[in-house]
Amino acid sequence: MFSNDTFDLKSLDDIFNRMLETIMSSKDDIFIISEQSRISFEDMKIELEIVRKQVSIVIDEGDALEKSTQLAKQRLVLVSKAFDNYTEEQVREAYETAQDFQVKLSVIRTQEKQLRDKRDDLERRLRALLDTIERADHIVNQVNVVLNYLTSDLKNVGLALEQAKMKQDFGIRIIAAQEEERKRLSREIHDGPAQMLANVLMRTDLIERTYREKGIEYALAEIADLKKTVRNALSEVRRIIYDLRPMALDDLGIVPTLKKYLSTVTEYNPGVEVHFQSRSTEKRIPSNYEISIFRLVQECVTNAMKHGKCKDIWVKLEWLKSAVNIVVKDDGIGFDSQVVKDHSFGILGMKERIEILNGTISITSEINRGTTVLFKIPLKVSKTIVGEI
């Protein structure tokens, strides 16, 4: 197939293409398994909720029957002790009533045990299904990394062989970051809007039952509550879209977009005040720089609220002739810089963005003294930036 010094590129391309087809087919099969498991998971969650309600109802009925059984037994003991004071019919009635309650109690306790066993079995199966879904998603993500690497870097095998050493590390880092972002987005959609929509579906069935059993007033109340869920789902979808890329960034630039974002942060996080300042004359810069600055500030603000537990955050942009300085400071709990290493995921992500822009980053923090992050980004760089950084 190969000579001593050259490759048979056609044969190599054929092997490469067959390998890609096999990987794609396997990926599709795994994806189908994942989706089928996800559908079964949602159906089983609905069934589990129904069974839990049934268990609660049966327990209440059992408790009520147990009280009635105790009263009937007490009545029977009373009749038995004063046998001469009661007619034969009254004695027989007391005995039959006690026996009837005892039988009903036995039946309802048996039903309760069956429902409890069914509930426990559903919970075990749900955990197993969730584990299957997570494993399938992990495998699909790994296959995507391989496919993206193969199709983007090795499609032209001859050129890839010449450039592999130079592109390998950089390419894998970008692909891994892309897949991590897709995984995060997939989880946000699944845990947010998808869950809310599944809840809407379940609630519609509940509304129909409520209308049949309790009337239109109760049904209307359920519909009003359902509207809140739909509004929350819409708000969550809009937040995800905004996180992907703020549309105002292209039209208005970095400063107005940051003002809007930080005011939204203050609005949706009571108890946290964000102070923003832009010094000197602001300027429009290439969109890749604007989105990078936005992401860096967004990461710092999110970390300050999530990990720093701060009350005040200060964001300052300082426009210089050939650079822009960004300072993000908070009054949170801070951290020990000797314990939180530079290779933590958030810090590593910010450093990678800064390195691509030929910028610098400085992080200072002390326990209970807050954290300050300083970025300096030159506005004239030698690198050509492609796409969002």
CSV table of C-alpha atoms in Angstrom, one decimal:
chain,number,residue,atom,x,y,z
A,1,MET,CA,0.0,0.0,0.0
A,2,PHE,CA,2.8,2.4,0.9
A,3,SER,CA,6.2,2.9,-0.8
A,4,ASN,CA,9.3,3.5,1.3
A,5,ASP,CA,9.2,7.3,1.2
A,6,THR,CA,5.6,8.3,0.2
A,7,PHE,CA,2.1,7.5,1.3
A,8,ASP,CA,-0.7,6.1,-0.9
A,9,LEU,CA,-3.0,9.1,0.0
A,10,LYS,CA,-6.0,7.6,-1.8
A,11,SER,CA,-5.9,4.4,0.2
A,12,LEU,CA,-5.2,6.4,3.4
A,13,ASP,CA,-8.2,8.6,2.6
A,14,ASP,CA,-10.4,5.6,2.1
A,15,ILE,CA,-9.4,4.1,5.4
A,16,PHE,CA,-9.9,7.5,7.1
A,17,ASN,CA,-13.4,7.9,5.6
A,18,ARG,CA,-14.5,4.4,6.6
A,19,MET,CA,-13.2,5.0,10.1
A,20,LEU,CA,-15.2,8.3,10.3
A,21,GLU,CA,-18.4,6.5,9.1
A,22,THR,CA,-17.9,3.8,11.7
A,23,ILE,CA,-17.4,6.5,14.5
A,24,MET,CA,-20.4,8.5,13.2
A,25,SER,CA,-22.6,5.4,13.2
A,26,SER,CA,-21.6,4.5,16.7
A,27,LYS,CA,-22.2,8.0,17.9
A,28,ASP,CA,-25.7,8.0,16.4
A,29,ASP,CA,-26.5,4.7,18.1
A,30,ILE,CA,-25.3,6.1,21.5
A,31,PHE,CA,-27.3,9.2,20.9
A,32,ILE,CA,-30.5,7.2,20.2
A,33,ILE,CA,-29.9,5.2,23.4
A,34,SER,CA,-29.4,8.4,25.3
A,35,GLU,CA,-32.6,10.0,23.9
A,36,GLN,CA,-34.7,6.8,24.5
A,37,SER,CA,-33.4,6.7,28.1
A,38,ARG,CA,-34.2,10.4,28.6
A,39,ILE,CA,-37.8,9.8,27.3
A,40,SER,CA,-38.1,6.8,29.7
A,41,PHE,CA,-36.7,8.9,32.5
A,42,GLU,CA,-39.3,11.7,32.0
A,43,ASP,CA,-42.1,9.2,31.7
A,44,MET,CA,-40.9,7.4,34.8
A,45,LYS,CA,-40.7,10.6,36.8
A,46,ILE,CA,-44.3,11.3,36.0
A,47,GLU,CA,-45.3,7.8,37.0
A,48,LEU,CA,-43.3,8.1,40.3
A,49,GLU,CA,-45.0,11.4,41.1
A,50,ILE,CA,-48.4,9.7,40.6
A,51,VAL,CA,-47.4,6.7,42.8
A,52,ARG,CA,-46.1,9.0,45.5
A,53,LYS,CA,-49.5,10.7,45.6
A,54,GLN,CA,-51.2,7.4,45.7
A,55,VAL,CA,-49.0,6.3,48.7
A,56,SER,CA,-49.9,9.5,50.5
A,57,ILE,CA,-53.6,8.9,49.9
A,58,VAL,CA,-53.5,5.2,50.9
A,59,ILE,CA,-51.6,6.1,54.1
A,60,ASP,CA,-54.2,8.7,55.1
A,61,GLU,CA,-57.0,6.1,54.3
A,62,GLY,CA,-55.1,3.5,56.4
A,63,ASP,CA,-54.7,5.8,59.3
A,64,ALA,CA,-58.4,6.7,59.2
A,65,LEU,CA,-59.4,3.0,59.0
A,66,GLU,CA,-57.1,2.1,61.9
A,67,LYS,CA,-58.8,4.7,64.1
A,68,SER,CA,-62.2,3.3,63.0
A,69,THR,CA,-61.0,-0.3,63.7
A,70,GLN,CA,-59.9,0.7,67.2
A,71,LEU,CA,-63.2,2.2,67.9
A,72,ALA,CA,-65.1,-0.8,66.6
A,73,LYS,CA,-62.9,-3.1,68.8
A,74,GLN,CA,-63.6,-1.0,71.8
A,75,ARG,CA,-67.3,-1.2,71.0
A,76,LEU,CA,-67.1,-5.0,70.7
A,77,VAL,CA,-65.2,-5.3,74.1
A,78,LEU,CA,-67.9,-3.1,75.7
A,79,VAL,CA,-70.7,-5.3,74.3
A,80,SER,CA,-69.0,-8.5,75.2
A,81,LYS,CA,-68.5,-7.4,78.8
A,82,ALA,CA,-72.2,-6.4,79.2
A,83,PHE,CA,-73.6,-9.2,77.0
A,84,ASP,CA,-76.9,-9.3,78.9
A,85,ASN,CA,-77.6,-5.6,78.3
A,86,TYR,CA,-77.5,-6.0,74.5
A,87,THR,CA,-79.6,-8.0,72.0
A,88,GLU,CA,-78.2,-10.7,69.9
A,89,GLU,CA,-78.5,-8.5,66.9
A,90,GLN,CA,-76.5,-5.8,68.5
A,91,VAL,CA,-73.8,-8.2,69.5
A,92,ARG,CA,-73.6,-9.7,66.0
A,93,GLU,CA,-73.5,-6.2,64.5
A,94,ALA,CA,-70.7,-5.1,66.8
A,95,TYR,CA,-68.7,-8.2,65.9
A,96,GLU,CA,-69.3,-7.9,62.1
A,97,THR,CA,-68.4,-4.2,62.2
A,98,ALA,CA,-65.1,-4.8,63.9
A,99,GLN,CA,-64.3,-7.7,61.6
A,100,ASP,CA,-65.2,-5.6,58.5
A,101,PHE,CA,-62.9,-2.8,59.6
A,102,GLN,CA,-60.1,-5.2,60.3
A,103,VAL,CA,-60.4,-6.8,56.8
A,104,LYS,CA,-60.5,-3.3,55.2
A,105,LEU,CA,-57.5,-2.3,57.2
A,106,SER,CA,-55.6,-5.4,56.2
A,107,VAL,CA,-56.4,-4.8,52.5
A,108,ILE,CA,-55.4,-1.1,52.7
A,109,ARG,CA,-52.1,-1.9,54.4
A,110,THR,CA,-51.3,-4.5,51.8
A,111,GLN,CA,-52.1,-2.0,49.1
A,112,GLU,CA,-49.8,0.5,50.9
A,113,LYS,CA,-46.9,-2.0,51.0
A,114,GLN,CA,-47.4,-2.7,47.3
A,115,LEU,CA,-47.3,1.0,46.4
A,116,ARG,CA,-44.3,1.6,48.6
A,117,ASP,CA,-42.5,-1.3,46.9
A,118,LYS,CA,-43.4,0.2,43.5
A,119,ARG,CA,-42.2,3.6,44.5
A,120,ASP,CA,-38.9,2.3,45.7
A,121,ASP,CA,-38.5,0.3,42.5
A,122,LEU,CA,-39.2,3.3,40.4
A,123,GLU,CA,-36.7,5.4,42.4
A,124,ARG,CA,-34.0,2.7,41.8
A,125,ARG,CA,-34.8,2.5,38.1
A,126,LEU,CA,-34.7,6.3,37.8
A,127,ARG,CA,-31.2,6.4,39.4
A,128,ALA,CA,-30.0,3.7,37.0
A,129,LEU,CA,-31.5,5.5,34.0
A,130,LEU,CA,-29.9,8.8,35.1
A,131,ASP,CA,-26.6,7.0,35.3
A,132,THR,CA,-27.1,5.6,31.8
A,133,ILE,CA,-27.9,9.0,30.4
A,134,GLU,CA,-24.9,10.6,32.0
A,135,ARG,CA,-22.6,7.9,30.7
A,136,ALA,CA,-24.1,8.1,27.2
A,137,ASP,CA,-23.7,11.9,27.2
A,138,HIS,CA,-20.1,11.6,28.4
A,139,ILE,CA,-19.3,9.0,25.6
A,140,VAL,CA,-21.0,11.2,23.0
A,141,ASN,CA,-19.0,14.2,24.1
A,142,GLN,CA,-15.8,12.2,23.9
A,143,VAL,CA,-16.7,10.9,20.4
A,144,ASN,CA,-17.5,14.5,19.4
A,145,VAL,CA,-14.1,15.6,20.5
A,146,VAL,CA,-12.5,12.9,18.4
A,147,LEU,CA,-14.7,13.6,15.4
A,148,ASN,CA,-14.1,17.3,15.5
A,149,TYR,CA,-10.4,16.8,15.8
A,150,LEU,CA,-10.4,14.2,12.9
A,151,THR,CA,-12.6,16.2,10.5
A,152,SER,CA,-11.1,19.6,11.2
A,153,ASP,CA,-7.4,18.7,11.6
A,154,LEU,CA,-6.9,15.5,9.7
A,155,LYS,CA,-9.3,15.6,6.7
A,156,ASN,CA,-6.5,16.6,4.5
A,157,VAL,CA,-4.1,13.9,5.8
A,158,GLY,CA,-1.0,15.1,3.9
A,159,LEU,CA,-1.3,18.6,5.3
A,160,ALA,CA,-2.3,17.4,8.7
A,161,LEU,CA,0.8,15.2,8.9
A,162,GLU,CA,3.0,18.2,8.2
A,163,GLN,CA,1.2,20.5,10.7
A,164,ALA,CA,0.1,18.0,13.4
A,165,LYS,CA,2.9,19.0,15.9
A,166,MET,CA,2.1,22.7,15.6
A,167,LYS,CA,-1.7,22.4,15.8
A,168,GLN,CA,-2.3,19.5,18.1
A,169,ASP,CA,-2.2,21.1,21.5
A,170,PHE,CA,-4.0,24.3,20.4
A,171,GLY,CA,-6.7,22.4,18.5
A,172,ILE,CA,-7.5,20.0,21.3
A,173,ARG,CA,-7.8,22.8,23.8
A,174,ILE,CA,-10.3,24.7,21.6
A,175,ILE,CA,-12.3,21.6,20.8
A,176,ALA,CA,-12.4,20.5,24.4
A,177,ALA,CA,-13.6,24.0,25.4
A,178,GLN,CA,-16.3,23.9,22.7
A,179,GLU,CA,-17.5,20.5,23.9
A,180,GLU,CA,-17.5,21.6,27.5
A,181,GLU,CA,-19.6,24.7,26.6
A,182,ARG,CA,-22.0,22.5,24.6
A,183,LYS,CA,-22.3,20.1,27.6
A,184,ARG,CA,-23.0,23.0,29.9
A,185,LEU,CA,-25.6,24.4,27.6
A,186,SER,CA,-27.2,21.0,27.2
A,187,ARG,CA,-27.4,20.6,31.0
A,188,GLU,CA,-28.8,24.2,31.4
A,189,ILE,CA,-31.6,23.5,28.9
A,190,HIS,CA,-32.3,20.0,30.3
A,191,ASP,CA,-32.4,21.2,34.0
A,192,GLY,CA,-34.2,24.5,33.2
A,193,PRO,CA,-36.6,24.9,30.2
A,194,ALA,CA,-36.9,21.1,29.5
A,195,GLN,CA,-37.8,20.3,33.1
A,196,MET,CA,-40.3,23.2,33.2
A,197,LEU,CA,-41.9,22.1,30.0
A,198,ALA,CA,-42.2,18.5,31.3
A,199,ASN,CA,-43.8,20.0,34.4
A,200,VAL,CA,-46.2,22.0,32.2
A,201,LEU,CA,-47.2,18.7,30.4
A,202,MET,CA,-47.9,17.0,33.7
A,203,ARG,CA,-49.8,20.0,35.0
A,204,THR,CA,-52.1,20.0,32.0
A,205,ASP,CA,-53.2,16.5,32.9
A,206,LEU,CA,-53.7,17.7,36.5
A,207,ILE,CA,-55.8,20.6,35.3
A,208,GLU,CA,-58.1,18.3,33.3
A,209,ARG,CA,-58.6,16.1,36.3
A,210,THR,CA,-59.2,19.1,38.5
A,211,TYR,CA,-61.8,20.4,36.1
A,212,ARG,CA,-63.6,17.1,36.1
A,213,GLU,CA,-63.4,16.5,39.9
A,214,LYS,CA,-63.6,20.0,41.4
A,215,GLY,CA,-65.0,22.3,38.8
A,216,ILE,CA,-63.9,25.3,36.8
A,217,GLU,CA,-62.8,27.6,39.7
A,218,TYR,CA,-60.1,25.2,40.9
A,219,ALA,CA,-59.1,24.5,37.3
A,220,LEU,CA,-58.7,28.2,36.6
A,221,ALA,CA,-56.5,28.5,39.7
A,222,GLU,CA,-54.3,25.8,38.4
A,223,ILE,CA,-54.1,27.5,35.0
A,224,ALA,CA,-53.0,30.7,36.7
A,225,ASP,CA,-50.2,28.9,38.5
A,226,LEU,CA,-49.3,27.1,35.2
A,227,LYS,CA,-48.8,30.6,33.6
A,228,LYS,CA,-46.2,31.4,36.2
A,229,THR,CA,-44.2,28.2,35.3
A,230,VAL,CA,-44.4,29.1,31.6
A,231,ARG,CA,-43.2,32.7,32.3
A,232,ASN,CA,-40.3,31.2,34.3
A,233,ALA,CA,-39.4,28.9,31.4
A,234,LEU,CA,-39.5,31.8,28.9
A,235,SER,CA,-37.3,33.9,31.3
A,236,GLU,CA,-34.8,31.0,31.5
A,237,VAL,CA,-34.6,30.6,27.7
A,238,ARG,CA,-34.0,34.3,27.3
A,239,ARG,CA,-31.2,34.1,30.0
A,240,ILE,CA,-29.6,31.2,28.1
A,241,ILE,CA,-29.7,33.1,24.8
A,242,TYR,CA,-28.2,36.1,26.5
A,243,ASP,CA,-25.4,34.0,28.0
A,244,LEU,CA,-24.6,32.6,24.6
A,245,ARG,CA,-24.0,36.1,23.1
A,246,PRO,CA,-25.6,39.4,24.2
A,247,MET,CA,-27.2,40.8,21.0
A,248,ALA,CA,-26.6,44.4,22.3
A,249,LEU,CA,-22.9,43.8,22.0
A,250,ASP,CA,-22.8,44.1,18.2
A,251,ASP,CA,-25.1,47.0,18.1
A,252,LEU,CA,-24.1,49.2,21.1
A,253,GLY,CA,-20.6,48.0,22.1
A,254,ILE,CA,-19.0,46.7,25.3
A,255,VAL,CA,-19.8,49.6,27.7
A,256,PRO,CA,-23.6,49.8,27.2
A,257,THR,CA,-23.8,46.0,27.2
A,258,LEU,CA,-21.9,45.7,30.4
A,259,LYS,CA,-24.1,48.4,32.0
A,260,LYS,CA,-27.2,46.4,31.1
A,261,TYR,CA,-25.7,43.1,32.2
A,262,LEU,CA,-24.6,44.4,35.6
A,263,SER,CA,-27.9,46.2,36.2
A,264,THR,CA,-29.6,42.8,35.5
A,265,VAL,CA,-27.3,41.1,38.0
A,266,THR,CA,-28.3,43.7,40.6
A,267,GLU,CA,-32.0,43.2,39.8
A,268,TYR,CA,-31.9,39.4,40.0
A,269,ASN,CA,-29.6,39.2,43.0
A,270,PRO,CA,-31.1,41.1,46.0
A,271,GLY,CA,-28.5,42.1,48.5
A,272,VAL,CA,-25.8,42.5,45.9
A,273,GLU,CA,-24.9,45.9,44.5
A,274,VAL,CA,-22.8,46.2,41.4
A,275,HIS,CA,-21.0,49.5,40.7
A,276,PHE,CA,-19.8,50.2,37.2
A,277,GLN,CA,-17.4,52.9,35.9
A,278,SER,CA,-15.9,53.6,32.5
A,279,ARG,CA,-13.0,56.1,32.5
A,280,SER,CA,-11.7,58.1,29.6
A,281,THR,CA,-13.3,58.1,26.1
A,282,GLU,CA,-14.7,54.7,25.4
A,283,LYS,CA,-14.1,53.3,21.9
A,284,ARG,CA,-15.4,50.5,19.7
A,285,ILE,CA,-13.0,47.7,19.3
A,286,PRO,CA,-13.1,44.5,17.3
A,287,SER,CA,-16.0,42.3,18.3
A,288,ASN,CA,-13.7,39.4,19.3
A,289,TYR,CA,-12.1,41.7,21.9
A,290,GLU,CA,-15.5,43.0,23.1
A,291,ILE,CA,-17.0,39.5,23.6
A,292,SER,CA,-13.7,38.5,25.4
A,293,ILE,CA,-13.9,41.5,27.8
A,294,PHE,CA,-17.6,40.7,28.4
A,295,ARG,CA,-16.9,37.0,29.2
A,296,LEU,CA,-14.0,37.9,31.5
A,297,VAL,CA,-16.2,40.4,33.5
A,298,GLN,CA,-19.1,37.9,33.5
A,299,GLU,CA,-16.8,35.2,34.9
A,300,CYS,CA,-15.4,37.4,37.7
A,301,VAL,CA,-18.9,38.7,38.7
A,302,THR,CA,-20.3,35.2,38.8
A,303,ASN,CA,-17.4,33.9,40.9
A,304,ALA,CA,-17.7,36.9,43.3
A,305,MET,CA,-21.4,36.1,43.9
A,306,LYS,CA,-21.2,32.3,43.9
A,307,HIS,CA,-18.0,31.8,45.8
A,308,GLY,CA,-17.2,35.1,47.3
A,309,LYS,CA,-20.6,35.7,48.9
A,310,CYS,CA,-20.1,39.4,48.4
A,311,LYS,CA,-22.4,42.4,49.0
A,312,ASP,CA,-20.7,44.9,46.7
A,313,ILE,CA,-18.9,44.5,43.4
A,314,TRP,CA,-16.9,47.2,41.5
A,315,VAL,CA,-16.3,46.9,37.8
A,316,LYS,CA,-14.1,49.6,36.2
A,317,LEU,CA,-12.9,50.0,32.6
A,318,GLU,CA,-10.0,52.3,31.9
A,319,TRP,CA,-9.4,53.2,28.2
A,320,LEU,CA,-5.8,54.0,27.4
A,321,LYS,CA,-4.3,54.9,24.0
A,322,SER,CA,-3.3,51.4,23.1
A,323,ALA,CA,-4.8,49.2,25.8
A,324,VAL,CA,-7.8,48.8,28.1
A,325,ASN,CA,-7.6,48.0,31.8
A,326,ILE,CA,-10.4,46.1,33.4
A,327,VAL,CA,-10.7,45.8,37.2
A,328,VAL,CA,-13.2,43.6,39.0
A,329,LYS,CA,-13.2,44.0,42.8
A,330,ASP,CA,-15.5,42.5,45.5
A,331,ASP,CA,-15.9,42.7,49.3
A,332,GLY,CA,-16.5,39.0,49.7
A,333,ILE,CA,-14.9,36.3,51.8
A,334,GLY,CA,-11.9,36.1,49.5
A,335,PHE,CA,-9.6,33.0,49.4
A,336,ASP,CA,-6.1,31.9,50.3
A,337,SER,CA,-4.0,32.3,47.1
A,338,GLN,CA,-1.7,29.5,48.4
A,339,VAL,CA,-4.6,27.1,48.5
A,340,VAL,CA,-6.5,28.0,45.3
A,341,LYS,CA,-4.0,27.1,42.6
A,342,ASP,CA,-3.7,28.7,39.2
A,343,HIS,CA,-4.9,25.6,37.5
A,344,SER,CA,-8.4,25.9,38.9
A,345,PHE,CA,-10.9,25.8,36.0
A,346,GLY,CA,-12.2,29.3,36.2
A,347,ILE,CA,-8.8,30.9,36.5
A,348,LEU,CA,-7.4,28.7,33.8
A,349,GLY,CA,-10.2,29.7,31.4
A,350,MET,CA,-9.6,33.4,32.0
A,351,LYS,CA,-5.8,33.0,31.5
A,352,GLU,CA,-6.4,31.3,28.2
A,353,ARG,CA,-8.5,34.1,26.9
A,354,ILE,CA,-6.0,36.7,28.1
A,355,GLU,CA,-3.0,34.8,26.5
A,356,ILE,CA,-4.8,34.7,23.1
A,357,LEU,CA,-5.2,38.4,23.3
A,358,ASN,CA,-1.6,38.9,24.4
A,359,GLY,CA,-2.9,40.5,27.6
A,360,THR,CA,-2.0,40.0,31.3
A,361,ILE,CA,-4.0,39.1,34.4
A,362,SER,CA,-3.4,39.7,38.1
A,363,ILE,CA,-5.4,38.2,40.9
A,364,THR,CA,-5.0,39.3,44.5
A,365,SER,CA,-7.2,38.0,47.4
A,366,GLU,CA,-7.1,37.5,51.2
A,367,ILE,CA,-9.4,35.7,53.5
A,368,ASN,CA,-12.3,38.1,54.5
A,369,ARG,CA,-10.6,40.9,52.5
A,370,GLY,CA,-12.3,40.3,49.2
A,371,THR,CA,-10.8,39.7,45.7
A,372,THR,CA,-9.4,42.0,43.0
A,373,VAL,CA,-8.8,40.9,39.4
A,374,LEU,CA,-6.9,43.1,37.0
A,375,PHE,CA,-6.8,42.5,33.2
A,376,LYS,CA,-4.7,44.5,30.8
A,377,ILE,CA,-5.5,44.0,27.1
A,378,PRO,CA,-3.5,45.6,24.4
A,379,LEU,CA,-5.7,46.9,21.6
A,380,LYS,CA,-3.1,46.3,18.9
A,381,VAL,CA,-1.9,42.7,18.8
A,382,SER,CA,0.0,40.7,16.3
A,383,LYS,CA,-2.3,37.7,16.5
A,384,THR,CA,-5.3,37.3,14.2
A,385,ILE,CA,-8.3,36.3,16.3
A,386,VAL,CA,-10.9,34.1,14.6
A,387,GLY,CA,-14.4,33.7,16.1
A,388,GLU,CA,-15.3,34.2,19.7
A,389,ILE,CA,-12.4,33.8,22.1
